[in-house]
mmCIF file of N, CA and C in Angstrom:
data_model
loop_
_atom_site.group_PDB
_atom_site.id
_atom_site.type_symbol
_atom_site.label_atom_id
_atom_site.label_comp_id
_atom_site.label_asym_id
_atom_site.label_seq_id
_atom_site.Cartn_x
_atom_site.Cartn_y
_atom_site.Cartn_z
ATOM 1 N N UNK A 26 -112.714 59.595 -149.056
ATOM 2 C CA UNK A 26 -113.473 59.006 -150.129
ATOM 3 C C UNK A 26 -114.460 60.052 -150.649
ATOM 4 N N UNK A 27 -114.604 60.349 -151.881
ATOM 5 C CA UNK A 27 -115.360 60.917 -152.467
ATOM 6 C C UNK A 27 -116.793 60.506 -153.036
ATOM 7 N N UNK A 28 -117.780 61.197 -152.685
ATOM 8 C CA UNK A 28 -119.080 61.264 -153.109
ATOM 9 C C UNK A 28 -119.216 61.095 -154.264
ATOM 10 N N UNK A 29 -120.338 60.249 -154.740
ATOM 11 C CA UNK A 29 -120.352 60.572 -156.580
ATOM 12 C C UNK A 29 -121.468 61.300 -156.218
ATOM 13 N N UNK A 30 -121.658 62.669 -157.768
ATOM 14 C CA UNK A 30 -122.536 62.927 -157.583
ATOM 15 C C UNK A 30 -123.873 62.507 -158.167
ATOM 16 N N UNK A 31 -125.333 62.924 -157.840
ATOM 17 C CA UNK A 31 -126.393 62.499 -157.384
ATOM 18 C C UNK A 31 -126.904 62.513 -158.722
ATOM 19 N N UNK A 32 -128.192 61.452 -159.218
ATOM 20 C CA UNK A 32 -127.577 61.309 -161.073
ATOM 21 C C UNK A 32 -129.506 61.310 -160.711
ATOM 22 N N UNK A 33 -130.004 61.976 -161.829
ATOM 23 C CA UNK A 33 -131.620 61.982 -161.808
ATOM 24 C C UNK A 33 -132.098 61.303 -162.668
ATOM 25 N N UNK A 34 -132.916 60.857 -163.320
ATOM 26 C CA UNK A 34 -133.576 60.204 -164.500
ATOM 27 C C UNK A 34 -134.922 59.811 -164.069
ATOM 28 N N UNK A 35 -135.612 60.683 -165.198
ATOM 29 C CA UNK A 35 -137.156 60.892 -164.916
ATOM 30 C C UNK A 35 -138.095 59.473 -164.911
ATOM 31 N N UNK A 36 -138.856 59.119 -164.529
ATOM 32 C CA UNK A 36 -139.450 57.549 -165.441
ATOM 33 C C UNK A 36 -140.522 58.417 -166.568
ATOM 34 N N UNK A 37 -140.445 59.352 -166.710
ATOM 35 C CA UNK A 37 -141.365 60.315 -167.923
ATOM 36 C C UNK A 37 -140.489 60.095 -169.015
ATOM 37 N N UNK A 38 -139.414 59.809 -169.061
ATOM 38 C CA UNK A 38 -138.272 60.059 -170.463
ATOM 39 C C UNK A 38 -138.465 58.555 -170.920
ATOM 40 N N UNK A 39 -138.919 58.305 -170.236
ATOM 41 C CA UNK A 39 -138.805 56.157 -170.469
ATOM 42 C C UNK A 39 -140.397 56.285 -170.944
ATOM 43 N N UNK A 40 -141.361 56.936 -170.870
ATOM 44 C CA UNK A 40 -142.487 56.707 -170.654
ATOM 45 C C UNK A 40 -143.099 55.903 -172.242
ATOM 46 N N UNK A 41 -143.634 54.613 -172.641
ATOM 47 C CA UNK A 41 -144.388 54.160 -173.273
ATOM 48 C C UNK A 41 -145.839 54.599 -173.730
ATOM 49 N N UNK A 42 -146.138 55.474 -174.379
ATOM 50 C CA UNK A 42 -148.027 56.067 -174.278
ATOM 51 C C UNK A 42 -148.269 54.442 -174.833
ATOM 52 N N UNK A 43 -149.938 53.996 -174.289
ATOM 53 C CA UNK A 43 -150.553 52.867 -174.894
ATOM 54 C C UNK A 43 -150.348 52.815 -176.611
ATOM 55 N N UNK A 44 -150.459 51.748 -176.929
ATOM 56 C CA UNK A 44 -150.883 51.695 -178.299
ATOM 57 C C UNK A 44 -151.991 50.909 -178.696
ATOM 58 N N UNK A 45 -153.135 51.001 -178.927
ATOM 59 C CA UNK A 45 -154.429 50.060 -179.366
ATOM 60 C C UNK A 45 -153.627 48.968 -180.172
ATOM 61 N N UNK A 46 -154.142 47.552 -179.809
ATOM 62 C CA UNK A 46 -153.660 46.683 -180.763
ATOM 63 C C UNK A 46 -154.754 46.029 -182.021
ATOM 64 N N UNK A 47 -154.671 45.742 -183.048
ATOM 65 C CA UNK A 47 -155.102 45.764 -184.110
ATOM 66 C C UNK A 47 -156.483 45.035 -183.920
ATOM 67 N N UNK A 48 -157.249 45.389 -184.097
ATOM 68 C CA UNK A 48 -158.891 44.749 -184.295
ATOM 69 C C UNK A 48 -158.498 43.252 -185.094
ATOM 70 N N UNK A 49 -158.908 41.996 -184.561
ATOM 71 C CA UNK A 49 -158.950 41.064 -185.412
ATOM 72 C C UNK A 49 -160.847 41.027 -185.336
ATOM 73 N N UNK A 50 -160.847 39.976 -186.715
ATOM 74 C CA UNK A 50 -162.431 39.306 -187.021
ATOM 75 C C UNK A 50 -162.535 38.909 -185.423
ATOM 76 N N UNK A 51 -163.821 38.730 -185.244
ATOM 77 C CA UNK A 51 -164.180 37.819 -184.010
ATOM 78 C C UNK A 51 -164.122 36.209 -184.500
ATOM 79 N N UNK A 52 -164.120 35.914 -185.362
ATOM 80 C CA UNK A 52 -164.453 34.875 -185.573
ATOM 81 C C UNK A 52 -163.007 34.301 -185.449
ATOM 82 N N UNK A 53 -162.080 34.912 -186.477
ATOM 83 C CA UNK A 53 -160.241 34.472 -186.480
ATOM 84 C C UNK A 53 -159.872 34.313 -184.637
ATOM 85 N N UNK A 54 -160.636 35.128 -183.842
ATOM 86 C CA UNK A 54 -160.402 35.839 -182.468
ATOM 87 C C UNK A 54 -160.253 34.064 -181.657
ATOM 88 N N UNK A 55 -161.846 33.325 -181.956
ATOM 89 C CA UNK A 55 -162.500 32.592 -181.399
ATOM 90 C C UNK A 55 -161.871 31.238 -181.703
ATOM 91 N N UNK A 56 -161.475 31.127 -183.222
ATOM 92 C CA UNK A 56 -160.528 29.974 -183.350
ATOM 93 C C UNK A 56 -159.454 29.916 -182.880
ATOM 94 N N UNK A 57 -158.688 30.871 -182.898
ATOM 95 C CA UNK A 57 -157.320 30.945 -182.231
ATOM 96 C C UNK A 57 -157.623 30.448 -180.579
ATOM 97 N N UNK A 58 -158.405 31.367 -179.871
ATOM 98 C CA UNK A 58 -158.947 30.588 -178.331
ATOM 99 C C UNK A 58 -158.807 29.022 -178.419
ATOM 100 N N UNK A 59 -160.264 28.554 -179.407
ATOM 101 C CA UNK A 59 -159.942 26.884 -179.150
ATOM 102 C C UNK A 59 -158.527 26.289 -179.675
ATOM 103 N N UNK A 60 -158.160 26.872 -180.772
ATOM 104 C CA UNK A 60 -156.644 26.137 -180.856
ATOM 105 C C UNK A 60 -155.742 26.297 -179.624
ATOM 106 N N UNK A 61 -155.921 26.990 -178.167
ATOM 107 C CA UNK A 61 -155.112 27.118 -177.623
ATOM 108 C C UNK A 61 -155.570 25.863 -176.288
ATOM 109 N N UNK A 62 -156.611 26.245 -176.625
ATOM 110 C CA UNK A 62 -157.188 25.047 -175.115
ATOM 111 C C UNK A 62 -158.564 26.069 -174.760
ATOM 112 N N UNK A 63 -159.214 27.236 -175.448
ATOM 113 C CA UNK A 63 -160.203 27.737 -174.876
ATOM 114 C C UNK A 63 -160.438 28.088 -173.742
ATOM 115 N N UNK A 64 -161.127 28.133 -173.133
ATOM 116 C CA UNK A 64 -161.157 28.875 -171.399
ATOM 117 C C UNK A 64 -160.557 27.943 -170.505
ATOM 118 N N UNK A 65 -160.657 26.683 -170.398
ATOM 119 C CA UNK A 65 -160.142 25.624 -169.994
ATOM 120 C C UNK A 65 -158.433 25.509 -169.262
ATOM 121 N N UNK A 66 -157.868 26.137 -170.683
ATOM 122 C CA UNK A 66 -156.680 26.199 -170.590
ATOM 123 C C UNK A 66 -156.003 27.475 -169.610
ATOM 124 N N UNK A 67 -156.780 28.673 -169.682
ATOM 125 C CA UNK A 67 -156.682 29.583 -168.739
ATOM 126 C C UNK A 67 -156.771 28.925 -167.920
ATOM 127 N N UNK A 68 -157.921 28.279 -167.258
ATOM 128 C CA UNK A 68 -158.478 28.406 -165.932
ATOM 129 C C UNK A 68 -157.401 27.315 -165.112
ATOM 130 N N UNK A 69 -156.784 26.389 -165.803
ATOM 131 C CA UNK A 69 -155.705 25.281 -165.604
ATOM 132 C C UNK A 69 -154.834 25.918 -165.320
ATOM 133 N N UNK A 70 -154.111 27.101 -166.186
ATOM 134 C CA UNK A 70 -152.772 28.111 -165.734
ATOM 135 C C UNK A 70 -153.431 28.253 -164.100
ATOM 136 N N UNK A 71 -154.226 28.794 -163.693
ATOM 137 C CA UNK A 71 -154.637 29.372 -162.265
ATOM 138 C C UNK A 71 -154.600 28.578 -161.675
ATOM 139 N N UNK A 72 -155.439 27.212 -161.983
ATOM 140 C CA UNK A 72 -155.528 26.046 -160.423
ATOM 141 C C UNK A 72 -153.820 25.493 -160.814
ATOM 142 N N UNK A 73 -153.006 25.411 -161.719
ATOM 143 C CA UNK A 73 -151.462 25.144 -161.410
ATOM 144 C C UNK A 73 -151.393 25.838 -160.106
ATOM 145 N N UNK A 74 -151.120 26.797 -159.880
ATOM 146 C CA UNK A 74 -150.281 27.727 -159.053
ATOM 147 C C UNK A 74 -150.334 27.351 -157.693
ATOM 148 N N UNK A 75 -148.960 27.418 -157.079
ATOM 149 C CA UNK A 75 -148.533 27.244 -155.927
ATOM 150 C C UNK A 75 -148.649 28.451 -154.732
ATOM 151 N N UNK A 76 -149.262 28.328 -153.839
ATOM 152 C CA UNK A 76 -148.601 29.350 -153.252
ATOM 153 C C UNK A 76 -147.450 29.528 -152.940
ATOM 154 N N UNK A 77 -146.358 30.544 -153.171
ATOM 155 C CA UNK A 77 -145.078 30.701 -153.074
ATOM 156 C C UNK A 77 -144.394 30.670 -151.971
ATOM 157 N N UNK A 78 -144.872 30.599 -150.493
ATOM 158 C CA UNK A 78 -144.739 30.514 -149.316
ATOM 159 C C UNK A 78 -144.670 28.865 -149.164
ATOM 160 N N UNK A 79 -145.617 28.581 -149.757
ATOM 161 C CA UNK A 79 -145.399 26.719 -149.404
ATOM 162 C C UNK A 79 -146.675 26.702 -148.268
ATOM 163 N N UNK A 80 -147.421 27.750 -147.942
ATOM 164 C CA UNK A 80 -148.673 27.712 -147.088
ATOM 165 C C UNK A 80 -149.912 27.575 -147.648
ATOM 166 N N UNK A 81 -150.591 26.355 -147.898
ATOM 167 C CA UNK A 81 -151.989 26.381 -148.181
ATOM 168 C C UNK A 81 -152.963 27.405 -147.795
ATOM 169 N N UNK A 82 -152.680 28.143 -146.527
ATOM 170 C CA UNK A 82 -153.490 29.302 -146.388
ATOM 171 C C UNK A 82 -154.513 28.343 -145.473
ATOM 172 N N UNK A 83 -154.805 27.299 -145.627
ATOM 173 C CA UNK A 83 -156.311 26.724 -144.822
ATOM 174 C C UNK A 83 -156.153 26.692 -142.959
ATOM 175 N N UNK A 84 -155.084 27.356 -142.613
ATOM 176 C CA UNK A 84 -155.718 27.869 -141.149
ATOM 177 C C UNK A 84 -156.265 28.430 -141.057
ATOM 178 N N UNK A 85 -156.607 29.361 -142.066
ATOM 179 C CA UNK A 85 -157.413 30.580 -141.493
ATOM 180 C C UNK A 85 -157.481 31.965 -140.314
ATOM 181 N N UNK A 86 -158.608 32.304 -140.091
ATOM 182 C CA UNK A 86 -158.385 32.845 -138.630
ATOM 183 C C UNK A 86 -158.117 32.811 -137.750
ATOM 184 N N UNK A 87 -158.458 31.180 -137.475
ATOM 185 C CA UNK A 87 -157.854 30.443 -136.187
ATOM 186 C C UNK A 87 -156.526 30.835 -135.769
ATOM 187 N N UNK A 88 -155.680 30.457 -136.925
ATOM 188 C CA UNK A 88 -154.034 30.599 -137.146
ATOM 189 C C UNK A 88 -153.652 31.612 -135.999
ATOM 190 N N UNK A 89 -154.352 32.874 -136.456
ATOM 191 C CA UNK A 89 -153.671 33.779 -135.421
ATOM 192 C C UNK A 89 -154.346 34.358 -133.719
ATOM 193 N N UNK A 90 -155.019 33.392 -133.825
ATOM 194 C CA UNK A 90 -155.123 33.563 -132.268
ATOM 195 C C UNK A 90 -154.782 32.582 -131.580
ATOM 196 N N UNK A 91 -154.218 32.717 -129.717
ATOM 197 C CA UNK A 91 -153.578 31.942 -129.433
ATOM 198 C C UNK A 91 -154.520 31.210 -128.542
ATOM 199 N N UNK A 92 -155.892 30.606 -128.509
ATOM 200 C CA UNK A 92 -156.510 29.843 -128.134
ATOM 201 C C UNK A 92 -158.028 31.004 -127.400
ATOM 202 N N UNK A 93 -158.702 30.111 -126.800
ATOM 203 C CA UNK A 93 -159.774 31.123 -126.002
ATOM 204 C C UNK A 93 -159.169 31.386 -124.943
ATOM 205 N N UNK A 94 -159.866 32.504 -124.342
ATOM 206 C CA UNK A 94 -159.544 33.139 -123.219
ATOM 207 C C UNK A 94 -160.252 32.352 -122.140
ATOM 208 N N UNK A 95 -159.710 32.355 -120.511
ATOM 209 C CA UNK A 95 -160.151 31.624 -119.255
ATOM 210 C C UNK A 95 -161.409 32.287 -119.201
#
């Protein structure tokens, strides 16, 4: 069986430089926020979230020790 050979590709040739995105009014900025749900609506995306394990996390430290010592 033959080897293929060994194939390089930089992630520099892919590379994206930033681009600044366009200055809006503050004011256009601030309506668009409340039309969306305002901070509110962020902060709701975050308390959704599951931990992906299915572990509440609330053992704590305890969790990993295996009781007191004699």
């Amino acid at each position: 069986m033959l080897a293929r050979p060994l194939q390089y590709r930089s992630l520099i040739s892919t590379y994206e430089p930033y681009n600044d995105q366009a200055v809006r009014p503050w004011r256009e900025a601030n309506d668009r926020v409340q039309r969306i749900g305002g901070w509110r609506s962020y902060a709701k995306d975050v308390s959704d979230k599951t931990p992906a394990s299915g572990d509440s996390g609330t053992d704590g430290h305890n969790a990993t020790h295996g009781g007191v010592k004699p």
